[in-house]
Structures are given as C-alpha cells and as structure tokens.
XYZ file of C-alpha atoms in Angstrom:
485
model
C 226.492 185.451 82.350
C 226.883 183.629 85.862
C 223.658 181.227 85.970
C 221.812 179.415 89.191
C 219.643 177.120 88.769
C 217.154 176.359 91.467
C 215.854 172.800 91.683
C 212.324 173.399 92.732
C 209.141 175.965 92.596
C 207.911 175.735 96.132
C 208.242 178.519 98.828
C 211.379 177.713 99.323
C 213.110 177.599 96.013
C 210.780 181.150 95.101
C 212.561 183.221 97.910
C 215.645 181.715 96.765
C 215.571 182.824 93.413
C 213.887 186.076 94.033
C 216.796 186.757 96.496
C 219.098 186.122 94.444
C 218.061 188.618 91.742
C 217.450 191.067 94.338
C 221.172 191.051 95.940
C 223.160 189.718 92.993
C 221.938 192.055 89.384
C 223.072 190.374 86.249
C 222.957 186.526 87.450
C 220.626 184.786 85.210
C 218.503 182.427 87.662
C 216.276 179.959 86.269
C 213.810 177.267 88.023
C 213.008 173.778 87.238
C 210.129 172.591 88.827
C 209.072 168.883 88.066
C 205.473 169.895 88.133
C 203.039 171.347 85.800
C 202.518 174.316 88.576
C 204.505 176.242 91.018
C 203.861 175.645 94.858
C 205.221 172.658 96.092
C 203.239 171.473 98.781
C 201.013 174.666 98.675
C 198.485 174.150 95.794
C 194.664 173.794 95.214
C 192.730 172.135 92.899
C 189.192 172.345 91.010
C 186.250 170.197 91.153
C 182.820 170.170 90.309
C 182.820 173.858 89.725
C 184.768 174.627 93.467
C 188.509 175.075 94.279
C 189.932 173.222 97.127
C 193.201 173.404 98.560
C 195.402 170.617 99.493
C 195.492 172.132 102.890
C 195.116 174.558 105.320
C 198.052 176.860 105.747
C 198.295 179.366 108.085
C 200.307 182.064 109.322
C 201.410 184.303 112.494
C 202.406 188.216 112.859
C 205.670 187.133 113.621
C 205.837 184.833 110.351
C 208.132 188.533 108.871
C 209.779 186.617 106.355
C 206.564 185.091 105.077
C 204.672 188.474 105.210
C 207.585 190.465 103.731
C 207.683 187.710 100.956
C 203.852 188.486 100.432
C 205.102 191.787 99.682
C 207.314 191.062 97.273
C 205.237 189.095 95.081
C 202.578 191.556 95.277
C 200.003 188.925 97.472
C 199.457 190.795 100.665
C 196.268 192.114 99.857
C 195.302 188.502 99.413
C 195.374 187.552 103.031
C 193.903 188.016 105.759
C 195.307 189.219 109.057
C 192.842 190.438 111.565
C 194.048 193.179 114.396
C 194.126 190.566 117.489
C 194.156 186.609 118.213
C 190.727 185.554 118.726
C 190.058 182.061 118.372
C 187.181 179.731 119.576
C 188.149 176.990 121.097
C 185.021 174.703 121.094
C 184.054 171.003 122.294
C 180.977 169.183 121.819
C 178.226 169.597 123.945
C 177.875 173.567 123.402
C 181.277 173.903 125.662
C 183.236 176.469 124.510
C 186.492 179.099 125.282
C 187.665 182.129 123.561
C 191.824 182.572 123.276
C 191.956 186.135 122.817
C 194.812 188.594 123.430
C 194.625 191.768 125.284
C 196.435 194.631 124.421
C 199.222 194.122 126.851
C 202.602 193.943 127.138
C 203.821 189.960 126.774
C 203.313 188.318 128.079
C 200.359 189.462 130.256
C 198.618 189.978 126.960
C 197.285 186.411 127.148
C 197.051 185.962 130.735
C 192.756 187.005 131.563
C 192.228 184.059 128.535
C 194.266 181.931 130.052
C 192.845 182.556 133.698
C 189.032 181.629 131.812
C 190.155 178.650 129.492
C 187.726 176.492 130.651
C 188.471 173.405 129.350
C 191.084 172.756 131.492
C 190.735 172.731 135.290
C 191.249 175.704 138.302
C 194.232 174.061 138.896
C 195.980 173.625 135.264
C 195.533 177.196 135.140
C 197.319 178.437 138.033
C 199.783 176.114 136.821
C 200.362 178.073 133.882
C 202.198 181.344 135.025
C 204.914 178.820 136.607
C 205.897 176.873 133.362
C 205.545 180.515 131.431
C 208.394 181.805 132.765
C 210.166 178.834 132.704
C 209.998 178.865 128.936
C 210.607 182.519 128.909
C 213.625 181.572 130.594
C 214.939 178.482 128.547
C 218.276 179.331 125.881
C 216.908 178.323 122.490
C 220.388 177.026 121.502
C 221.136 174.759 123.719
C 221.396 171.659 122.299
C 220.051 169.976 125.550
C 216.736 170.836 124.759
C 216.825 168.732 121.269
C 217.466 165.713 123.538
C 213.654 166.026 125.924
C 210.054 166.073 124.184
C 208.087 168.952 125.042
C 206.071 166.503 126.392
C 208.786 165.270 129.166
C 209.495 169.262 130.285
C 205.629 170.131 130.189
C 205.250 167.432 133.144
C 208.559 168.064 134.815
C 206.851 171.704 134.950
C 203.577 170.753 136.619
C 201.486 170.762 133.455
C 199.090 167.879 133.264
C 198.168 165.341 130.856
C 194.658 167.245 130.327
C 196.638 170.585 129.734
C 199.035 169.647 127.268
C 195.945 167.963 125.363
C 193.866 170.980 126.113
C 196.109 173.679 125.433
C 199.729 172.527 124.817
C 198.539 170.803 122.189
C 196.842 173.785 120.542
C 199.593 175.431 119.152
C 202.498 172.685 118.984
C 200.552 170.407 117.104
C 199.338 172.627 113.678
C 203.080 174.028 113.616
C 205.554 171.363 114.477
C 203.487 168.072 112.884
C 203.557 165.988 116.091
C 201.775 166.695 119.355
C 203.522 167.785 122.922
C 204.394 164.726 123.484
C 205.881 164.278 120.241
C 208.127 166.945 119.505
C 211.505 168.755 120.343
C 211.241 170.849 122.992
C 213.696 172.859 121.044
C 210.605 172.996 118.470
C 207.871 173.887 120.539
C 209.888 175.923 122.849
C 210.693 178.336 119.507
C 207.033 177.983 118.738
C 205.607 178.877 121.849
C 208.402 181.764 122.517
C 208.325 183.343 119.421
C 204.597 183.104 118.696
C 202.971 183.554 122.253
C 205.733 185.254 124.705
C 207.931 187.315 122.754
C 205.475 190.148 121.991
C 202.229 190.907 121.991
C 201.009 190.492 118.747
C 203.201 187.761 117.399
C 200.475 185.381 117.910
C 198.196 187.079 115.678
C 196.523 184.376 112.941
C 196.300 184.867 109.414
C 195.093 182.918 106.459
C 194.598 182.896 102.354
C 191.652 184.817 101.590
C 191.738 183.107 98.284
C 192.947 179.253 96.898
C 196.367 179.041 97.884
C 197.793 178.480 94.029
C 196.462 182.109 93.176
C 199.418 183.214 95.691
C 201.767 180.147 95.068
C 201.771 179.675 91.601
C 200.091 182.833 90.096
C 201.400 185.582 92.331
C 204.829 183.858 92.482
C 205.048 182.966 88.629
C 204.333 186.544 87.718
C 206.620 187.915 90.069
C 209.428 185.889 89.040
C 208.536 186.589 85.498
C 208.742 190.254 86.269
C 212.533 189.849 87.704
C 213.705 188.128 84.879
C 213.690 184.304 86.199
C 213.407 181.862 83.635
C 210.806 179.038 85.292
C 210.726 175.901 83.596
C 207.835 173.575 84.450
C 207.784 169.941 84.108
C 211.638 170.033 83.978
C 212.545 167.083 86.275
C 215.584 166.747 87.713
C 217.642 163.407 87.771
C 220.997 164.357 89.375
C 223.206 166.931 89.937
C 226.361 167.384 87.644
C 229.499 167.698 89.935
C 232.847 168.255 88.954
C 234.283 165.809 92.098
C 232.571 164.504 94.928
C 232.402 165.544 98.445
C 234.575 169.034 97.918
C 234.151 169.664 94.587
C 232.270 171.709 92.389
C 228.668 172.153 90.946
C 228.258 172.339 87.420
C 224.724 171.821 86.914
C 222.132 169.292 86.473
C 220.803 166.786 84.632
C 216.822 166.180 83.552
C 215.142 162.957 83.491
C 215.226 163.633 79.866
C 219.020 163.676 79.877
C 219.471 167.362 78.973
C 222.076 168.746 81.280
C 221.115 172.870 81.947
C 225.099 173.832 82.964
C 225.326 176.057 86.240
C 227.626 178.140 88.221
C 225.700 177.294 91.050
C 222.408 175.167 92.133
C 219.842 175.769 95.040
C 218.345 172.039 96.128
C 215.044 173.574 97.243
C 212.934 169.951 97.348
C 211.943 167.931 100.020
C 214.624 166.198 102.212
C 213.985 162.523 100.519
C 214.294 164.110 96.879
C 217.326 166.275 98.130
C 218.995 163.092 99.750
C 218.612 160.942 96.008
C 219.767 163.814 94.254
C 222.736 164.539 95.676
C 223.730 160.690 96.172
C 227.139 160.180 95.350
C 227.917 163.990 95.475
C 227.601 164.634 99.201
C 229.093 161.520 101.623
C 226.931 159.153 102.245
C 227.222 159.930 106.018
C 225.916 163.254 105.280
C 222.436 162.342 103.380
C 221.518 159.367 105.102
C 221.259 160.945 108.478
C 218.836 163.255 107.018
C 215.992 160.228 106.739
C 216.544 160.638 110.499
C 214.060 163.894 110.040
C 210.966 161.488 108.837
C 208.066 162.605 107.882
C 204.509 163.428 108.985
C 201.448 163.619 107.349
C 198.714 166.062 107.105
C 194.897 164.951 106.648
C 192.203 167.061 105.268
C 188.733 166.443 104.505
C 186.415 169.032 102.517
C 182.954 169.203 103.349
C 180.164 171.410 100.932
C 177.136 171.699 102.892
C 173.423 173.059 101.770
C 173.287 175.623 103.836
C 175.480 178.056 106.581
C 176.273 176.103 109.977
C 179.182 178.958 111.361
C 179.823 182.494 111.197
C 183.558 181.894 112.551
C 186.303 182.122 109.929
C 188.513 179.058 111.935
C 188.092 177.522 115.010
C 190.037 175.020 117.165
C 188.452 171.449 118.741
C 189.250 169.948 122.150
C 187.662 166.429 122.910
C 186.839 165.809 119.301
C 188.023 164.260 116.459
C 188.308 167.784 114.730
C 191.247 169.583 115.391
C 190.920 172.913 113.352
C 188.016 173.495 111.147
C 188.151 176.221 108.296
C 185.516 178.323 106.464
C 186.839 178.279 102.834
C 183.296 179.324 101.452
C 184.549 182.159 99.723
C 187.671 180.606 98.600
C 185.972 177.484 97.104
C 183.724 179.471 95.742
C 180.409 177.682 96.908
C 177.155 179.841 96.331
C 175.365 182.025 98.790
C 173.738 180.123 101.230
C 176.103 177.344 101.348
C 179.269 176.510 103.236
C 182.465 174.859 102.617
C 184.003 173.876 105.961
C 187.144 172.111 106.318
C 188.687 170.061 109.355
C 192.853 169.975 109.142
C 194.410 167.297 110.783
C 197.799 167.211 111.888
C 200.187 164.686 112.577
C 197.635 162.178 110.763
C 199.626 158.924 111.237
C 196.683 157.051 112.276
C 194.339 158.435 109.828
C 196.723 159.189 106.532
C 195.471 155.333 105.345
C 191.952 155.534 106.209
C 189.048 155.088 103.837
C 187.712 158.581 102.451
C 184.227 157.350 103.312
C 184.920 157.060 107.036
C 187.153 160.417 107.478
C 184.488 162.199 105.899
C 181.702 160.077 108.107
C 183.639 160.780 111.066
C 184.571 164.330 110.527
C 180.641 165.169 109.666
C 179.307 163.529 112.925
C 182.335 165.355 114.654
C 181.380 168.827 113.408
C 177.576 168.339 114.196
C 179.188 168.198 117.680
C 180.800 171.213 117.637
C 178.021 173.002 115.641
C 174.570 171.949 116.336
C 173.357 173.862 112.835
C 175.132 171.106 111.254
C 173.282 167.948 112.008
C 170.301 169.129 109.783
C 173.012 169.998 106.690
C 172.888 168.216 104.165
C 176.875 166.999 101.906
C 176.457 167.918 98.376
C 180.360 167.414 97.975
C 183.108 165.663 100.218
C 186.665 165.549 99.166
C 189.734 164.143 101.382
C 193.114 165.413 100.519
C 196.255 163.809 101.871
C 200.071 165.686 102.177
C 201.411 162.038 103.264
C 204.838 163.609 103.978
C 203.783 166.724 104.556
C 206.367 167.584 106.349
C 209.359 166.402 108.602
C 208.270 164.802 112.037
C 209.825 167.463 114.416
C 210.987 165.162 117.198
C 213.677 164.877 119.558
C 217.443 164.959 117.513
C 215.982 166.518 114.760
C 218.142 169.563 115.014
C 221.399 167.945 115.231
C 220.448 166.497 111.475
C 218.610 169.848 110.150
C 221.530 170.805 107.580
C 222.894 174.431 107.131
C 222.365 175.755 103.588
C 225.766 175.565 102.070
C 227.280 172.547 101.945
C 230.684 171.500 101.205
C 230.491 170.816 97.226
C 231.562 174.538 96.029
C 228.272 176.371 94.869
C 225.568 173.868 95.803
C 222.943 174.960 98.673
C 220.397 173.403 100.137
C 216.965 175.385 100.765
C 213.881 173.834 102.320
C 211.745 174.295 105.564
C 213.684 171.523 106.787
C 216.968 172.568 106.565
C 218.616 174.459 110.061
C 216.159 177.418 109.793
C 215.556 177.386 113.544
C 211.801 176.992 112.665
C 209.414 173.967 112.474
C 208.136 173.107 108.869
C 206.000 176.130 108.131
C 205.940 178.616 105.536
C 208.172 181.052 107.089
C 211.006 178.321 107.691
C 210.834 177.997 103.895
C 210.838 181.614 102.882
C 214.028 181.908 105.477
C 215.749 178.763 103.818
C 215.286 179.977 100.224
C 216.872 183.085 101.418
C 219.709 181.651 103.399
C 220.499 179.357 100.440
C 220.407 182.443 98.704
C 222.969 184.465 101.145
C 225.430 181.603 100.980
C 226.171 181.672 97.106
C 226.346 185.181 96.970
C 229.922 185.180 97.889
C 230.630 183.045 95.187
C 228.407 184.436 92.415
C 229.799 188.498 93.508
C 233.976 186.605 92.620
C 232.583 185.318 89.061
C 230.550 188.441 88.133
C 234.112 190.515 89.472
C 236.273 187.689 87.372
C 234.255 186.861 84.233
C 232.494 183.232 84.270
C 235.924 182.032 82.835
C 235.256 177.792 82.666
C 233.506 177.803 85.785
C 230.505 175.886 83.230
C 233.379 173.619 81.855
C 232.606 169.863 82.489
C 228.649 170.092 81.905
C 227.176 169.984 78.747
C 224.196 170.537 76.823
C 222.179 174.118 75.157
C 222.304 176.880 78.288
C 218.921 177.752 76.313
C 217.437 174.743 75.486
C 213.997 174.118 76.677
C 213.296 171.015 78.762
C 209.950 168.741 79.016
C 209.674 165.511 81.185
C 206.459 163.751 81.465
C 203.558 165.706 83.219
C 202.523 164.379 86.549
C 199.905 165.318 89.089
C 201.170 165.530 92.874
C 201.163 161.970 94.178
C 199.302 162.769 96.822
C 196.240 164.258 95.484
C 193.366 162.008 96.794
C 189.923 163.115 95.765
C 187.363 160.901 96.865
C 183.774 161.377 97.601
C 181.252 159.514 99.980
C 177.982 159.915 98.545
C-alpha cells in the first residue's frame, strides 16, 4: 500500500491528510505529531476548574477553506458566525464607534460606518473613498508591492498617521502579526481586498463557541480516525530519510527514538524553523536558510476571571488603549453564572512577549476598566498570561519572495504550513489551503504508484511500517501560566 506520512497535527498537516484520503482512496496516511495533542498552535488548556485557550483565533466569511474544513470534520455547529460585521470599536473615556456593514453591494456596504467612525477626524474620513479604490485597483501579484510597507502606500495615499492607528491598524494588525507600518503591502492589500472590498459579506467575524482543542484536537482526531488515518502522538521527528539530496527522493523519516516509519511520500506540515532543521542537508542550504528571512512574531494573551459581568459584547476592538481586542470566553471557560472571563489578544507583542505576568495582567485590568467602567469595581479571582512567542511569521516587506511553494524539488516531499506561498497571511485559512496544496502536489505521484504497484519505491528506509513510536512527552514550550494574586 502507497503510505504518506505527514510530519505534524496542526491545521495544516489535518487538511493535508484528510485531502489526501479524500482524492487519493487506498493510500494509507498516517500523522506524527510530537505532541501529546493535536492542534499545533491552536490548543487550550485547564486550570482551576476553567479552560483557557492559548489564544484567540478568529475567522472571516471569506475564510471558505477554513469553513469548508469545519465541515468536514463535523465542527461547524461549534462556531459562531453571526449574519453581519458588527463590531465596537471602543476607547476609554466612554468614546465609542460601531463598524457595521450594510447590506450593500461592496464596497458601499461599509461606507455610512466609515462616514461615522469617530475616532478618526472629518478629514481622515473623506480621505477614505480615495485610497479605497486605489486598493481596489492594485494587482495582487505584482511583486512590487512585496517591496513597500502598507505603511509607506497608506501615506503616499493621503491616509494619516491617526488613521492607520485608528483604523488601518484594525484589521492588518490581528491578521498579518505586524501593524500598517509593519507589513507587506502585498499582505495587507490581500487582507483588506479580500476581507473588506471584494464582497459584501466577506468581512463577516466568526469565533469558537467552545475551547479551541474540542475542534482542533477532538473534532479533528475523530475525523481522521473515521477516514482511516493512523495519528501517532508523541512521535517526534528527527530527520527526514532521503534517498539523495537536493533531487532525490523521500523515503521516510526518522523519530527521535531512531525508528525510521518508511514513506512513499512526506508532508512537512511544522513551523518554518522546525521545517528548515528537518530538511537540513536534504534541501540546499540556499533554499532553507532564506526561509529564517520570514521571522517570527509573537502573540500575547492575558486571561482575566472576574466576580461578576462587566460586558454584554461577545468581542470588541480598542483604539488609544493598551487593549487591542478583548474576548468574552465566559461560556467557553466555563466560569459560573454571574461571572466573566474576558480576554485581551495582543498582536505583534514584541515589546510585551518578555514582560512580567504580574504587570500584563496589571496593565491589561486598569486598561479594560477604561474601556468598561463596570469593571473597576470587579474583582480577579483568576489571571493567566499565555504566550505563542513565534506565533507566527512576521509578514513584512520580502516575505513573499521567500514564502515556498508546496512541492519542492526532492521527489515526494511537500511542504504545508500557513507560511508557505498560500497567498494569505498566517491565519487559519492559509493553513487549511497549505495542507491542501501539499496535498494536490503528491497526488500526481501517489495516482503513478497506486497505477504501478509500490514496487521499491520504500527501498533504502528501514524499520516496522507498523511499529508504534513513543518519544518523550512534552508540553508546548510556550505555555506560560502565571497568576498575579
């Protein structure tokens, strides 16, 4: 039987394997995933009787590869997508704004919230229709655009600095990892097209009803149980097993503890530093050193469990405040009636990723009091700081020109992971649509064996195709849960 093995249990390497079931019957597919769970960087965590997650990850209506992956492993019902964009945008000092979408063509359909965003001046928003079409009008694959920060064409198109901090910032900062001034303007340009100007509805915000490991490990672990995947936790990989290097071919991989699992084929769906040390001395150098030219960018949150109900909105965004977007994960954590479980994301968190729990949480208290007044009398019966410290890959300028393409040239290895050339930011649809590209690009391949008979095409690796693999257990890294009494 013609086998893949997918190196990784995250979003990415998921849609890879459940694609390739779907479009390739017969191939026996099996995932090792290093961890004790499934998820990658999507997981949550219990404490003191709640569940937290280790951040807040949301979705659009035109995320359709995420949503049609909900379908697939059975987790739509477990989010929530209300009919229309309607977010409050608040600031301290009882100052607030409402983004909410008409039901208009695009992209009119935002223009009356634009017209009475009041956190930005008279001016900034006649300013807006201008740079609008602009965008509209700007060819997503020119490489030109990797070269400018969205930043740099923002104030070439008569946006100021209060507007791209205002508003800009808004929606390029929670999606791309670094703010306007920051990122691509290939990035944010695909952001802002594709979520706010290409239709109506595309800029529609959902979110997990529930902890994000009931959808990321439990819905995807039975699903992939269901289509036959074998999924191997706390299987670590060491290296790949290559028969040649640069052009040759894939033969499987080896685990930490030196049991080789043979392949026809492997799907690298990990992060771009573990993809980079894995395939070391398979790939040219040239080729995985330029990918530490993505970096990385962290992601900050801090949990809060009040004593009593400070909010009735289900997310809200922050302008002049330390809090960027704040969550209500009551239900999700769990918390009894009565009380409230609010949590403040922070995005591109290079400044903060090191700070002492005691002060985010401080900080991000005072900050919320700010924004809702209910909160100053509240009372913290838990506090918990989690930090993604690479999180994801820092979307700046010549970041596309290193973003790899899923196959590669060692014959049946791909590469899957929201930072591969997806066309999208790090988000959860760029990972379903690498998974699936990674997919795509073996099946070639996989369709001439299945027509041909495997033949040798294991010969070279060795080791039990059955043989169970344990490494040693460990808890992500980056799991920080501290309290402030």
């Amino acid at each position: 039987m013609t086998r893949v093995v997918v190196v990784g249990g995250g979003i990415a390497g998921a849609a890879a394997a459940l694609e390739l079931i779907d479009q390739c019957p017969g191939v026996e597919v099996v995932v090792l995933e290093g961890h004790a769970r499934l998820g990658g960087r999507v997981w949550s965590f219990r404490r003191r009787g709640h569940t937290f997650d280790n951040g807040q990850h949301v979705f659009l209506r035109c995320c359709t590869e995420y949503l049609s992956f909900l379908d697939r492993i059975g987790a739509r019902d477990l989010v929530e997508l209300p009919p229309r964009l309607d977010l409050a945008v608040l600031a301290p000092g009882g100052r607030a704004a409402r983004l909410r979408r008409d039901d208009l063509p695009a992209p009119l359909h935002l223009g009356r919230a634009l017209l009475r965003y009041g956190h930005i001046s008279l001016l900034d928003r006649a300013r807006l229709g201008p740079a609008v079409v602009a965008l509209r009008r700007l060819d997503l694959d020119d490489p030109a655009l990797d070269s400018v920060t969205f930043g740099q064409w923002l104030a070439r198109h008569g946006q100021s600095a209060a507007a791209i901090a205002k508003l800009w910032d808004l929606i390029v900062r929670p999606t791309v990892n670094v703010g306007a001034d920051d990122a691509s303007l290939t990035l944010a340009a695909k952001v802002v097209r594709t979520g706010l100007l290409d239709s109506a509805d595309g800029v529609d915000i959902g979110w997990a009803r529930v902890p994000l490991s009931v959808i990321h490990d439990g819905a995807v672990g039975r699903a992939l149980e269901v289509a036959g995947v074998e999924v191997r936790t706390r299987a670590k990989v060491e290296t790949l097993e290559v028969d040649g290097a640069g052009r040759g071919s894939v033969r499987g991989v080896r685990l930490v503890t030196g049991e080789v699992v043979a392949a026809d084929a492997v799907v690298l769906a990990v992060p771009h530093p573990v993809a980079a040390r894995l395939a070391a001395g398979t790939l040219p150098v040239a080729v995985t050193e330029c990918w530490s030219g993505l970096g990385t960018s962290p992601i900050v949150n801090v949990h809060l469990v009040l004593d009593r109900m400070v909010s009735d909105l289900p997310m809200a965004a922050a302008v002049d405040s330390p809090v960027q977007f704040v969550f209500d994960r009551s239900d999700a954590a769990g918390v009894a009636t009565g009380r409230q479980c609010l949590v403040s994301s922070l995005s591109a968190a290079e400044d903060l990723v090191a700070a002492p729990a005691d002060r985010l949480i401080a900080e991000q208290f005072e900050a919320l009091g700010e924004l809702f007044p209910a909160a100053r009398h509240a009372n913290v019966l838990d506090a918990v700081v989690t930090r993604e410290r690479s999180a994801t890959f820092a979307g700046g300028p010549g970041s596309r020109q290193v973003r790899p393409a899923a196959a590669t040239s060692i014959k049946g290895l791909a590469l899957a992971g929201a930072w591969t050339d997806t066309g999208w930011p790090s988000t959860m649809e760029g990972a379903v649509r690498s998974g699936r590209a990674a997919a795509d690009s073996l099946l070639p391949g996989l369709a001439g064996l299945a027509r041909g008979g495997v033949g040798d095409a294991g010969a070279g690796a060795s080791g039990d195709r059955s043989g169970s693999a344990t490494s040693g257990a460990r808890q992500p890294a980056d799991l920080t849960q501290e309290v402030s009494a």
